[in-house]
Amino acid sequence: MEQNIGLVTLVVHEYDEAIASYTQKMNFDLVEDTAISEDKRWVVVRPKSSRGSGLLLAKAVKEEQIKSIGNQTGGRVFLFLQTDDFWRDYENMNQRGVCFLEEPREELYGTVVVFEDLYGNRWDLLERKNREILFSIL
């Protein structure tokens, strides 16, 4: 049996502003944008060339949902955008106006920097080191 996490819901203020931010600033692909009703859409974005998980952008409609926008994990890093070329993606995102909260740093597990999306959710941009090397060090 094979399982994987297909989508993670991200609560947003408006569909179109979220789509624009993820596709233009973070260089994601818009995978699907289907109207479900007059006010509700099924909107999925995913990193370019990724076959893995995507984000389901869900428009907040209730007060409780609105309160969670930008703080879905209580201020902790929420999502990890893994890359095969940290500096390429860091420079690209920096040029597109992504808000980085710190300078890039080298950690035992890889090169990483924390950034915020349009709503203030915290992300790690991360290029992992070779896992075999990492486990041999530990």
Short mmCIF file of C-alpha atoms in Angstrom, two decimals:
data_model
loop_
_atom_site.label_atom_id
_atom_site.label_comp_id
_atom_site.label_asym_id
_atom_site.label_seq_id
_atom_site.Cartn_x
_atom_site.Cartn_y
_atom_site.Cartn_z
CA MET A 1 0.00 0.00 0.00
CA GLU A 2 1.29 3.47 -0.90
CA GLN A 3 0.10 6.64 0.77
CA ASN A 4 1.17 10.27 0.62
CA ILE A 5 -0.12 13.65 1.66
CA GLY A 6 -1.69 15.08 -1.45
CA LEU A 7 -2.80 18.55 -0.33
CA VAL A 8 -2.42 20.85 2.65
CA THR A 9 -5.14 23.46 3.16
CA LEU A 10 -3.93 27.03 3.49
CA VAL A 11 -6.55 29.55 4.60
CA VAL A 12 -6.39 32.81 2.59
CA HIS A 13 -8.26 36.13 2.40
CA GLU A 14 -8.92 36.07 -1.34
CA TYR A 15 -8.28 33.48 -4.04
CA ASP A 16 -6.84 35.75 -6.72
CA GLU A 17 -4.38 37.59 -4.46
CA ALA A 18 -3.15 34.25 -3.09
CA ILE A 19 -2.79 32.78 -6.58
CA ALA A 20 -0.84 35.84 -7.70
CA SER A 21 1.51 35.70 -4.72
CA TYR A 22 2.25 31.99 -4.97
CA THR A 23 2.67 31.96 -8.75
CA GLN A 24 4.50 35.28 -9.17
CA LYS A 25 6.61 35.60 -6.01
CA MET A 26 7.25 31.95 -5.18
CA ASN A 27 7.13 30.70 -8.78
CA PHE A 28 4.54 27.99 -8.09
CA ASP A 29 2.29 26.52 -10.76
CA LEU A 30 -1.47 26.97 -10.64
CA VAL A 31 -2.56 23.33 -10.93
CA GLU A 32 -6.31 23.80 -10.68
CA ASP A 33 -8.84 26.61 -10.29
CA THR A 34 -12.38 25.26 -10.43
CA ALA A 35 -15.53 27.08 -9.35
CA ILE A 36 -17.54 25.01 -6.88
CA SER A 37 -20.20 27.62 -6.19
CA GLU A 38 -20.62 31.35 -6.59
CA ASP A 39 -18.28 32.02 -3.64
CA LYS A 40 -16.16 28.87 -3.40
CA ARG A 41 -13.35 27.59 -5.63
CA TRP A 42 -11.05 24.55 -5.62
CA VAL A 43 -7.64 26.19 -6.05
CA VAL A 44 -4.44 24.15 -5.98
CA VAL A 45 -0.88 25.47 -6.35
CA ARG A 46 2.35 23.51 -6.23
CA PRO A 47 6.07 24.20 -6.69
CA LYS A 48 7.18 24.03 -10.32
CA SER A 49 8.12 20.53 -11.50
CA SER A 50 6.90 19.02 -8.21
CA ARG A 51 4.90 15.81 -8.30
CA GLY A 52 4.39 15.88 -4.56
CA SER A 53 2.06 17.70 -2.23
CA GLY A 54 0.28 20.88 -3.19
CA LEU A 55 -1.54 23.65 -1.37
CA LEU A 56 -5.31 23.91 -1.44
CA LEU A 57 -5.98 27.64 -1.14
CA ALA A 58 -9.20 27.96 0.87
CA LYS A 59 -10.92 31.32 1.26
CA ALA A 60 -11.74 32.07 4.89
CA VAL A 61 -15.44 32.68 5.45
CA LYS A 62 -15.99 32.23 9.20
CA GLU A 63 -14.50 34.42 11.93
CA GLU A 64 -12.46 31.50 13.30
CA GLN A 65 -10.96 30.88 9.86
CA ILE A 66 -10.19 34.56 9.32
CA LYS A 67 -8.33 34.66 12.65
CA SER A 68 -6.05 31.79 11.56
CA ILE A 69 -4.88 33.43 8.33
CA GLY A 70 -1.12 33.85 8.52
CA ASN A 71 -0.80 32.00 11.81
CA GLN A 72 -1.93 28.46 11.15
CA THR A 73 0.82 27.04 13.39
CA GLY A 74 0.98 29.55 16.22
CA GLY A 75 4.02 31.39 14.87
CA ARG A 76 6.17 28.36 14.07
CA VAL A 77 7.47 27.49 10.63
CA PHE A 78 4.49 25.99 8.83
CA LEU A 79 5.81 24.61 5.55
CA PHE A 80 9.17 23.55 4.14
CA LEU A 81 9.96 24.37 0.52
CA GLN A 82 12.76 21.96 -0.39
CA THR A 83 14.96 22.76 -3.35
CA ASP A 84 17.85 21.23 -5.26
CA ASP A 85 19.53 24.67 -5.61
CA PHE A 86 19.13 26.91 -2.58
CA TRP A 87 20.97 29.96 -3.93
CA ARG A 88 19.12 29.96 -7.27
CA ASP A 89 15.74 29.91 -5.55
CA TYR A 90 16.75 32.30 -2.77
CA GLU A 91 17.95 34.91 -5.28
CA ASN A 92 14.88 34.42 -7.48
CA MET A 93 12.46 34.78 -4.57
CA ASN A 94 14.39 37.74 -3.16
CA GLN A 95 14.18 39.53 -6.52
CA ARG A 96 10.43 38.86 -6.63
CA GLY A 97 9.88 40.52 -3.25
CA VAL A 98 9.55 37.56 -0.88
CA CYS A 99 10.03 38.69 2.75
CA PHE A 100 12.98 36.84 4.33
CA LEU A 101 13.16 37.02 8.11
CA GLU A 102 16.86 36.24 8.45
CA GLU A 103 20.05 35.69 6.51
CA PRO A 104 20.57 32.23 4.97
CA ARG A 105 22.45 29.86 7.23
CA GLU A 106 24.24 26.54 7.06
CA GLU A 107 22.96 23.90 9.44
CA LEU A 108 23.96 20.28 9.93
CA TYR A 109 20.99 19.21 7.81
CA GLY A 110 21.41 21.77 5.00
CA THR A 111 21.19 25.39 3.85
CA VAL A 112 18.07 27.15 5.15
CA VAL A 113 16.35 30.50 5.51
CA VAL A 114 12.98 31.46 7.01
CA PHE A 115 10.58 33.56 4.95
CA GLU A 116 6.96 34.67 5.10
CA ASP A 117 4.26 34.25 2.50
CA LEU A 118 1.70 36.92 1.63
CA TYR A 119 -0.20 36.36 4.87
CA GLY A 120 2.70 35.95 7.29
CA ASN A 121 2.85 32.15 7.42
CA ARG A 122 6.44 31.14 8.07
CA TRP A 123 8.25 28.83 5.66
CA ASP A 124 11.72 27.35 5.43
CA LEU A 125 13.48 27.40 2.07
CA LEU A 126 15.71 24.37 2.45
CA GLU A 127 18.34 22.51 0.48
CA ARG A 128 19.02 19.29 2.36
CA LYS A 129 22.51 17.87 2.62
CA ASN A 130 23.14 14.36 1.44
CA ARG A 131 21.21 12.13 3.86
CA GLU A 132 23.94 9.45 3.87
CA ILE A 133 26.54 12.00 4.93
CA LEU A 134 24.16 13.43 7.52
CA PHE A 135 23.45 10.05 9.10
CA SER A 136 27.15 9.10 9.15
CA ILE A 137 27.87 12.30 11.13
CA LEU A 138 25.14 11.55 13.64
#
